[in-house]
Amino acid sequence: GAVVSQHPSWVICKSGTSVKIECRSLDFQATTMFWYRQFPKQSLMLMATSNEGSKATYEQGVEKDKFLINHASLTLSTLTVTSAHPEDSSFYICSASPWGQGHQPQHFGDGTRLSIL
Amino acid sequence: GEDVEQSLFLSVREGDSSVINCTYTDSSSTYLYWYKQEPGAGLQLLTYIFSNMDMKQDQRLTVLLNKKDKHLSLRIADTQTGDSAIYFCAETDTGTASKLTFGTGTRLQVTL
């Protein structure tokens, strides 16, 4: 149980393109999802916390207008990288915690490798 | 802010035990986790421990927590080549719900 699906797994596009990444909880509902960015050989950096039905909470230094987050349902959050440039190339990973009583650890998707040419 | 540190690299022979260490600074940590990341993949939750526990065992995995020294370790018994990956420890505190702070990651290399 607690499967998180991320799509696409790999995308290559031209500079200036906007790219949408989907994060779905397949077998549970999640009121909160998280978006991370990971550079090669580095740890995960939290970008934002996505809350169902409300605005996302962004970490310091993350541009809200650059990384648009929508969490329209209890099983889907999307991250749109707007007008992507080569410096946005990275590995983006989402996570979600099942809604419920007691402690619910975060479960991660398989990540999306974004390459901007 | 919170800081979580790990050694960068560990090499062990197949069949031996591996011990991956983690230190953290947040004295209000409530849950501490171990995640595994294989190349090009997301993170797989291995196990987690509540801060009022000293030890947790799950099959080949043993987690030890020394809250006084803010030290967490993951022992993998009978390490296999399939255990080769990057291991991240992470913590969360009561003030930030389930928001995680990750360690720097330890690359485990298992040799024959």
PDB file of C-alpha atoms in Angstrom:
ATOM      1  CA  GLY A   1       0.000   0.000   0.000  1.00  0.00           C
ATOM      2  CA  ALA A   2       0.840   3.736   0.043  1.00  0.00           C
ATOM      3  CA  VAL A   3       1.909   4.006  -3.592  1.00  0.00           C
ATOM      4  CA  VAL A   4       2.748   7.377  -5.090  1.00  0.00           C
ATOM      5  CA  SER A   5       2.912   7.682  -8.869  1.00  0.00           C
ATOM      6  CA  GLN A   6       4.754  10.480 -10.617  1.00  0.00           C
ATOM      7  CA  HIS A   7       4.449  11.337 -14.300  1.00  0.00           C
ATOM      8  CA  PRO A   8       6.315  11.829 -16.546  1.00  0.00           C
ATOM      9  CA  SER A   9       9.455  10.058 -15.397  1.00  0.00           C
ATOM     10  CA  TRP A  10      11.675  11.925 -17.850  1.00  0.00           C
ATOM     11  CA  VAL A  11      11.114  14.992 -19.968  1.00  0.00           C
ATOM     12  CA  ILE A  12      13.399  16.862 -22.331  1.00  0.00           C
ATOM     13  CA  CYS A  13      12.247  20.168 -23.723  1.00  0.00           C
ATOM     14  CA  LYS A  14      13.416  23.440 -25.172  1.00  0.00           C
ATOM     15  CA  SER A  15      14.165  26.516 -23.126  1.00  0.00           C
ATOM     16  CA  GLY A  16      11.062  28.643 -22.584  1.00  0.00           C
ATOM     17  CA  THR A  17       8.667  25.710 -22.455  1.00  0.00           C
ATOM     18  CA  SER A  18       6.379  25.116 -19.478  1.00  0.00           C
ATOM     19  CA  VAL A  19       6.389  21.607 -18.076  1.00  0.00           C
ATOM     20  CA  LYS A  20       3.760  20.000 -15.880  1.00  0.00           C
ATOM     21  CA  ILE A  21       4.583  17.141 -13.513  1.00  0.00           C
ATOM     22  CA  GLU A  22       1.848  15.087 -11.880  1.00  0.00           C
ATOM     23  CA  CYS A  23       1.951  13.396  -8.504  1.00  0.00           C
ATOM     24  CA  ARG A  24      -0.799  10.931  -7.659  1.00  0.00           C
ATOM     25  CA  SER A  25      -1.502   8.888  -4.561  1.00  0.00           C
ATOM     26  CA  LEU A  26      -2.866   5.658  -5.990  1.00  0.00           C
ATOM     27  CA  ASP A  27      -4.287   3.851  -2.994  1.00  0.00           C
ATOM     28  CA  PHE A  28      -4.772   6.526  -0.380  1.00  0.00           C
ATOM     29  CA  GLN A  29      -5.936  10.094   0.063  1.00  0.00           C
ATOM     30  CA  ALA A  30      -3.464  12.826   0.885  1.00  0.00           C
ATOM     31  CA  THR A  31      -4.410  16.264   2.124  1.00  0.00           C
ATOM     32  CA  THR A  32      -0.748  17.234   1.972  1.00  0.00           C
ATOM     33  CA  MET A  33       1.839  16.515  -0.673  1.00  0.00           C
ATOM     34  CA  PHE A  34       5.406  17.733  -0.884  1.00  0.00           C
ATOM     35  CA  TRP A  35       7.613  18.715  -3.795  1.00  0.00           C
ATOM     36  CA  TYR A  36      11.379  18.297  -3.647  1.00  0.00           C
ATOM     37  CA  ARG A  37      14.244  19.049  -5.948  1.00  0.00           C
ATOM     38  CA  GLN A  38      17.437  17.001  -6.033  1.00  0.00           C
ATOM     39  CA  PHE A  39      20.668  17.963  -7.767  1.00  0.00           C
ATOM     40  CA  PRO A  40      23.174  15.251  -8.760  1.00  0.00           C
ATOM     41  CA  LYS A  41      24.844  13.600  -5.779  1.00  0.00           C
ATOM     42  CA  GLN A  42      23.018  15.849  -3.363  1.00  0.00           C
ATOM     43  CA  SER A  43      20.238  15.495  -0.859  1.00  0.00           C
ATOM     44  CA  LEU A  44      16.609  16.472  -1.337  1.00  0.00           C
ATOM     45  CA  MET A  45      15.640  20.091  -1.010  1.00  0.00           C
ATOM     46  CA  LEU A  46      12.042  20.834  -0.074  1.00  0.00           C
ATOM     47  CA  MET A  47      10.498  23.299  -2.502  1.00  0.00           C
ATOM     48  CA  ALA A  48       6.926  23.543  -1.284  1.00  0.00           C
ATOM     49  CA  THR A  49       4.143  21.940   0.683  1.00  0.00           C
ATOM     50  CA  SER A  50       1.000  21.380  -1.341  1.00  0.00           C
ATOM     51  CA  ASN A  51      -2.297  21.499   0.533  1.00  0.00           C
ATOM     52  CA  GLU A  52      -5.517  20.219  -0.987  1.00  0.00           C
ATOM     53  CA  GLY A  53      -7.920  23.034  -1.706  1.00  0.00           C
ATOM     54  CA  SER A  54      -5.607  25.843  -0.658  1.00  0.00           C
ATOM     55  CA  LYS A  55      -2.459  27.643  -1.721  1.00  0.00           C
ATOM     56  CA  ALA A  56       0.869  25.907  -1.490  1.00  0.00           C
ATOM     57  CA  THR A  57       3.449  26.945   1.068  1.00  0.00           C
ATOM     58  CA  TYR A  58       6.789  27.655  -0.554  1.00  0.00           C
ATOM     59  CA  GLU A  59      10.200  27.394   1.056  1.00  0.00           C
ATOM     60  CA  GLN A  60      12.426  30.406   1.231  1.00  0.00           C
ATOM     61  CA  GLY A  61      14.160  31.109  -2.060  1.00  0.00           C
ATOM     62  CA  VAL A  62      11.680  29.165  -4.205  1.00  0.00           C
ATOM     63  CA  GLU A  63       9.942  31.343  -6.786  1.00  0.00           C
ATOM     64  CA  LYS A  64       6.176  30.942  -6.553  1.00  0.00           C
ATOM     65  CA  ASP A  65       5.578  32.249 -10.065  1.00  0.00           C
ATOM     66  CA  LYS A  66       8.199  29.934 -11.475  1.00  0.00           C
ATOM     67  CA  PHE A  67       7.001  26.751  -9.812  1.00  0.00           C
ATOM     68  CA  LEU A  68       3.209  26.656  -9.853  1.00  0.00           C
ATOM     69  CA  ILE A  69       1.588  24.083  -7.614  1.00  0.00           C
ATOM     70  CA  ASN A  70      -2.001  22.946  -7.792  1.00  0.00           C
ATOM     71  CA  HIS A  71      -3.574  20.421  -5.432  1.00  0.00           C
ATOM     72  CA  ALA A  72      -7.106  20.119  -6.737  1.00  0.00           C
ATOM     73  CA  SER A  73      -8.034  16.751  -5.242  1.00  0.00           C
ATOM     74  CA  LEU A  74      -7.035  14.430  -2.417  1.00  0.00           C
ATOM     75  CA  THR A  75      -5.075  12.242  -4.832  1.00  0.00           C
ATOM     76  CA  LEU A  76      -3.431  14.656  -7.247  1.00  0.00           C
ATOM     77  CA  SER A  77      -0.951  17.492  -7.029  1.00  0.00           C
ATOM     78  CA  THR A  78       0.766  19.098 -10.005  1.00  0.00           C
ATOM     79  CA  LEU A  79       3.954  21.105 -10.311  1.00  0.00           C
ATOM     80  CA  THR A  80       4.320  23.320 -13.370  1.00  0.00           C
ATOM     81  CA  VAL A  81       7.745  24.701 -14.165  1.00  0.00           C
ATOM     82  CA  THR A  82       6.936  27.822 -16.145  1.00  0.00           C
ATOM     83  CA  SER A  83       9.200  29.144 -18.891  1.00  0.00           C
ATOM     84  CA  ALA A  84      11.819  26.569 -18.007  1.00  0.00           C
ATOM     85  CA  HIS A  85      15.504  27.343 -18.535  1.00  0.00           C
ATOM     86  CA  PRO A  86      18.593  25.117 -18.387  1.00  0.00           C
ATOM     87  CA  GLU A  87      19.178  25.992 -14.729  1.00  0.00           C
ATOM     88  CA  ASP A  88      15.800  24.396 -13.931  1.00  0.00           C
ATOM     89  CA  SER A  89      17.131  21.041 -15.096  1.00  0.00           C
ATOM     90  CA  SER A  90      16.991  18.734 -12.103  1.00  0.00           C
ATOM     91  CA  PHE A  91      15.343  15.695 -10.559  1.00  0.00           C
ATOM     92  CA  TYR A  92      11.959  16.570  -9.063  1.00  0.00           C
ATOM     93  CA  ILE A  93      10.374  14.228  -6.524  1.00  0.00           C
ATOM     94  CA  CYS A  94       7.000  14.375  -4.845  1.00  0.00           C
ATOM     95  CA  SER A  95       5.806  12.718  -1.667  1.00  0.00           C
ATOM     96  CA  ALA A  96       2.538  12.259   0.153  1.00  0.00           C
ATOM     97  CA  SER A  97       1.370  11.179   3.564  1.00  0.00           C
ATOM     98  CA  PRO A  98      -1.820   9.138   3.882  1.00  0.00           C
ATOM     99  CA  TRP A  99      -4.606  10.991   5.584  1.00  0.00           C
ATOM    100  CA  GLY A 100      -5.589   9.315   8.794  1.00  0.00           C
ATOM    101  CA  GLN A 101      -5.140   8.972  12.501  1.00  0.00           C
ATOM    102  CA  GLY A 102      -1.736   8.476  13.988  1.00  0.00           C
ATOM    103  CA  HIS A 103       1.623   9.088  12.431  1.00  0.00           C
ATOM    104  CA  GLN A 104       1.729   8.713   8.670  1.00  0.00           C
ATOM    105  CA  PRO A 105       5.204   8.773   7.086  1.00  0.00           C
ATOM    106  CA  GLN A 106       5.813  10.287   3.682  1.00  0.00           C
ATOM    107  CA  HIS A 107       5.879   8.004   0.673  1.00  0.00           C
ATOM    108  CA  PHE A 108       7.731   9.115  -2.422  1.00  0.00           C
ATOM    109  CA  GLY A 109       7.149   8.953  -6.134  1.00  0.00           C
ATOM    110  CA  ASP A 110       9.846   7.718  -8.497  1.00  0.00           C
ATOM    111  CA  GLY A 111      10.803  11.222  -9.531  1.00  0.00           C
ATOM    112  CA  THR A 112      10.840  13.201 -12.764  1.00  0.00           C
ATOM    113  CA  ARG A 113      14.087  13.996 -14.513  1.00  0.00           C
ATOM    114  CA  LEU A 114      13.736  17.345 -16.238  1.00  0.00           C
ATOM    115  CA  SER A 115      16.285  18.349 -18.875  1.00  0.00           C
ATOM    116  CA  ILE A 116      15.997  21.779 -20.467  1.00  0.00           C
ATOM    117  CA  LEU A 117      17.991  22.322 -23.640  1.00  0.00           C
TER     118      LEU A 117
ATOM    119  CA  GLY B   1      17.761  25.671  11.159  1.00  0.00           C
ATOM    120  CA  GLU B   2      17.914  21.938  11.657  1.00  0.00           C
ATOM    121  CA  ASP B   3      20.984  20.105  10.451  1.00  0.00           C
ATOM    122  CA  VAL B   4      21.277  16.396   9.659  1.00  0.00           C
ATOM    123  CA  GLU B   5      24.680  14.934   8.830  1.00  0.00           C
ATOM    124  CA  GLN B   6      25.820  11.614   7.445  1.00  0.00           C
ATOM    125  CA  SER B   7      29.099  10.171   6.251  1.00  0.00           C
ATOM    126  CA  LEU B   8      29.287  10.188   2.460  1.00  0.00           C
ATOM    127  CA  PHE B   9      30.410   6.679   1.654  1.00  0.00           C
ATOM    128  CA  LEU B  10      30.517   3.172   3.095  1.00  0.00           C
ATOM    129  CA  SER B  11      31.888   0.041   1.493  1.00  0.00           C
ATOM    130  CA  VAL B  12      31.185  -3.437   2.865  1.00  0.00           C
ATOM    131  CA  ARG B  13      31.608  -6.994   1.694  1.00  0.00           C
ATOM    132  CA  GLU B  14      28.572  -9.048   0.810  1.00  0.00           C
ATOM    133  CA  GLY B  15      27.382 -10.970   3.857  1.00  0.00           C
ATOM    134  CA  ASP B  16      28.850  -8.508   6.354  1.00  0.00           C
ATOM    135  CA  SER B  17      26.814  -6.071   8.413  1.00  0.00           C
ATOM    136  CA  SER B  18      26.572  -2.417   7.390  1.00  0.00           C
ATOM    137  CA  VAL B  19      26.157   0.407   9.855  1.00  0.00           C
ATOM    138  CA  ILE B  20      25.146   3.802   8.540  1.00  0.00           C
ATOM    139  CA  ASN B  21      25.285   6.686  10.966  1.00  0.00           C
ATOM    140  CA  CYS B  22      23.423   9.964  11.213  1.00  0.00           C
ATOM    141  CA  THR B  23      23.613  12.918  13.579  1.00  0.00           C
ATOM    142  CA  TYR B  24      21.062  15.669  13.930  1.00  0.00           C
ATOM    143  CA  THR B  25      20.788  18.916  15.817  1.00  0.00           C
ATOM    144  CA  ASP B  26      17.050  19.377  16.328  1.00  0.00           C
ATOM    145  CA  SER B  27      16.306  18.543  19.958  1.00  0.00           C
ATOM    146  CA  SER B  28      12.574  18.530  19.263  1.00  0.00           C
ATOM    147  CA  SER B  29      12.709  15.778  16.645  1.00  0.00           C
ATOM    148  CA  THR B  30       9.757  13.427  17.025  1.00  0.00           C
ATOM    149  CA  TYR B  31      10.225  10.901  14.238  1.00  0.00           C
ATOM    150  CA  LEU B  32      13.393   9.796  12.510  1.00  0.00           C
ATOM    151  CA  TYR B  33      13.422   7.899   9.239  1.00  0.00           C
ATOM    152  CA  TRP B  34      15.621   5.906   6.947  1.00  0.00           C
ATOM    153  CA  TYR B  35      14.997   6.053   3.208  1.00  0.00           C
ATOM    154  CA  LYS B  36      16.770   4.190   0.407  1.00  0.00           C
ATOM    155  CA  GLN B  37      17.354   5.672  -3.041  1.00  0.00           C
ATOM    156  CA  GLU B  38      18.522   3.584  -5.975  1.00  0.00           C
ATOM    157  CA  PRO B  39      19.995   5.308  -9.080  1.00  0.00           C
ATOM    158  CA  GLY B  40      17.442   7.369 -10.970  1.00  0.00           C
ATOM    159  CA  ALA B  41      14.621   6.446  -8.618  1.00  0.00           C
ATOM    160  CA  GLY B  42      12.615   8.024  -5.864  1.00  0.00           C
ATOM    161  CA  LEU B  43      12.937   7.271  -2.182  1.00  0.00           C
ATOM    162  CA  GLN B  44      11.796   4.059  -0.569  1.00  0.00           C
ATOM    163  CA  LEU B  45      10.794   4.229   3.085  1.00  0.00           C
ATOM    164  CA  LEU B  46      12.739   1.553   4.959  1.00  0.00           C
ATOM    165  CA  THR B  47      11.775   2.202   8.537  1.00  0.00           C
ATOM    166  CA  TYR B  48      11.179   4.930  11.085  1.00  0.00           C
ATOM    167  CA  ILE B  49      11.414   5.327  14.833  1.00  0.00           C
ATOM    168  CA  PHE B  50       9.601   7.480  17.322  1.00  0.00           C
ATOM    169  CA  SER B  51      11.870   9.622  19.476  1.00  0.00           C
ATOM    170  CA  ASN B  52      10.882   7.908  22.720  1.00  0.00           C
ATOM    171  CA  MET B  53      12.218   4.584  21.450  1.00  0.00           C
ATOM    172  CA  ASP B  54      15.808   3.381  21.631  1.00  0.00           C
ATOM    173  CA  MET B  55      15.687   0.598  19.103  1.00  0.00           C
ATOM    174  CA  LYS B  56      13.514  -0.830  16.380  1.00  0.00           C
ATOM    175  CA  GLN B  57      14.124  -4.025  14.457  1.00  0.00           C
ATOM    176  CA  ASP B  58      12.527  -5.038  11.185  1.00  0.00           C
ATOM    177  CA  GLN B  59      13.915  -8.208   9.587  1.00  0.00           C
ATOM    178  CA  ARG B  60      17.502  -7.368   8.507  1.00  0.00           C
ATOM    179  CA  LEU B  61      17.226  -3.746   9.614  1.00  0.00           C
ATOM    180  CA  THR B  62      17.968  -2.459  13.107  1.00  0.00           C
ATOM    181  CA  VAL B  63      17.598   1.196  14.009  1.00  0.00           C
ATOM    182  CA  LEU B  64      19.308   2.563  17.100  1.00  0.00           C
ATOM    183  CA  LEU B  65      18.524   5.986  18.506  1.00  0.00           C
ATOM    184  CA  ASN B  66      20.603   7.817  21.088  1.00  0.00           C
ATOM    185  CA  LYS B  67      18.496  10.837  21.807  1.00  0.00           C
ATOM    186  CA  LYS B  68      20.965  12.293  24.289  1.00  0.00           C
ATOM    187  CA  ASP B  69      23.724  12.380  21.671  1.00  0.00           C
ATOM    188  CA  LYS B  70      21.276  13.009  18.808  1.00  0.00           C
ATOM    189  CA  HIS B  71      22.660  10.007  16.971  1.00  0.00           C
ATOM    190  CA  LEU B  72      20.744   7.600  14.759  1.00  0.00           C
ATOM    191  CA  SER B  73      22.105   4.484  13.088  1.00  0.00           C
ATOM    192  CA  LEU B  74      20.852   1.893  10.631  1.00  0.00           C
ATOM    193  CA  ARG B  75      22.330  -1.579  10.740  1.00  0.00           C
ATOM    194  CA  ILE B  76      21.768  -3.877   7.784  1.00  0.00           C
ATOM    195  CA  ALA B  77      22.513  -7.496   8.594  1.00  0.00           C
ATOM    196  CA  ASP B  78      23.828  -9.885   5.931  1.00  0.00           C
ATOM    197  CA  THR B  79      24.281  -7.078   3.409  1.00  0.00           C
ATOM    198  CA  GLN B  80      23.507  -8.047  -0.179  1.00  0.00           C
ATOM    199  CA  THR B  81      24.502  -6.475  -3.495  1.00  0.00           C
ATOM    200  CA  GLY B  82      20.906  -5.320  -3.878  1.00  0.00           C
ATOM    201  CA  ASP B  83      21.430  -3.140  -0.823  1.00  0.00           C
ATOM    202  CA  SER B  84      23.824  -0.929  -2.784  1.00  0.00           C
ATOM    203  CA  ALA B  85      22.143   2.485  -2.877  1.00  0.00           C
ATOM    204  CA  ILE B  86      22.115   5.866  -1.193  1.00  0.00           C
ATOM    205  CA  TYR B  87      20.618   5.914   2.287  1.00  0.00           C
ATOM    206  CA  PHE B  88      19.091   9.076   3.687  1.00  0.00           C
ATOM    207  CA  CYS B  89      18.151   9.712   7.258  1.00  0.00           C
ATOM    208  CA  ALA B  90      15.492  12.323   7.883  1.00  0.00           C
ATOM    209  CA  GLU B  91      13.738  13.874  10.822  1.00  0.00           C
ATOM    210  CA  THR B  92      10.585  15.756  11.568  1.00  0.00           C
ATOM    211  CA  ASP B  93       9.619  17.751  14.615  1.00  0.00           C
ATOM    212  CA  THR B  94       6.358  18.628  16.268  1.00  0.00           C
ATOM    213  CA  GLY B  95       6.490  22.201  15.048  1.00  0.00           C
ATOM    214  CA  THR B  96       6.355  21.424  11.365  1.00  0.00           C
ATOM    215  CA  ALA B  97       3.964  18.504  11.112  1.00  0.00           C
ATOM    216  CA  SER B  98       5.357  15.997   8.652  1.00  0.00           C
ATOM    217  CA  LYS B  99       7.848  18.317   6.974  1.00  0.00           C
ATOM    218  CA  LEU B 100      11.105  16.368   6.637  1.00  0.00           C
ATOM    219  CA  THR B 101      14.695  17.506   6.977  1.00  0.00           C
ATOM    220  CA  PHE B 102      17.022  15.161   5.130  1.00  0.00           C
ATOM    221  CA  GLY B 103      20.582  14.200   5.777  1.00  0.00           C
ATOM    222  CA  THR B 104      23.276  14.439   3.147  1.00  0.00           C
ATOM    223  CA  GLY B 105      22.965  10.783   2.196  1.00  0.00           C
ATOM    224  CA  THR B 106      25.384   7.840   2.509  1.00  0.00           C
ATOM    225  CA  ARG B 107      26.338   5.834  -0.535  1.00  0.00           C
ATOM    226  CA  LEU B 108      26.586   2.157   0.377  1.00  0.00           C
ATOM    227  CA  GLN B 109      28.703   0.023  -1.892  1.00  0.00           C
ATOM    228  CA  VAL B 110      28.505  -3.734  -1.459  1.00  0.00           C
ATOM    229  CA  THR B 111      31.409  -5.710  -2.880  1.00  0.00           C
ATOM    230  CA  LEU B 112      31.665  -9.422  -3.605  1.00  0.00           C
TER     231      LEU B 112
END
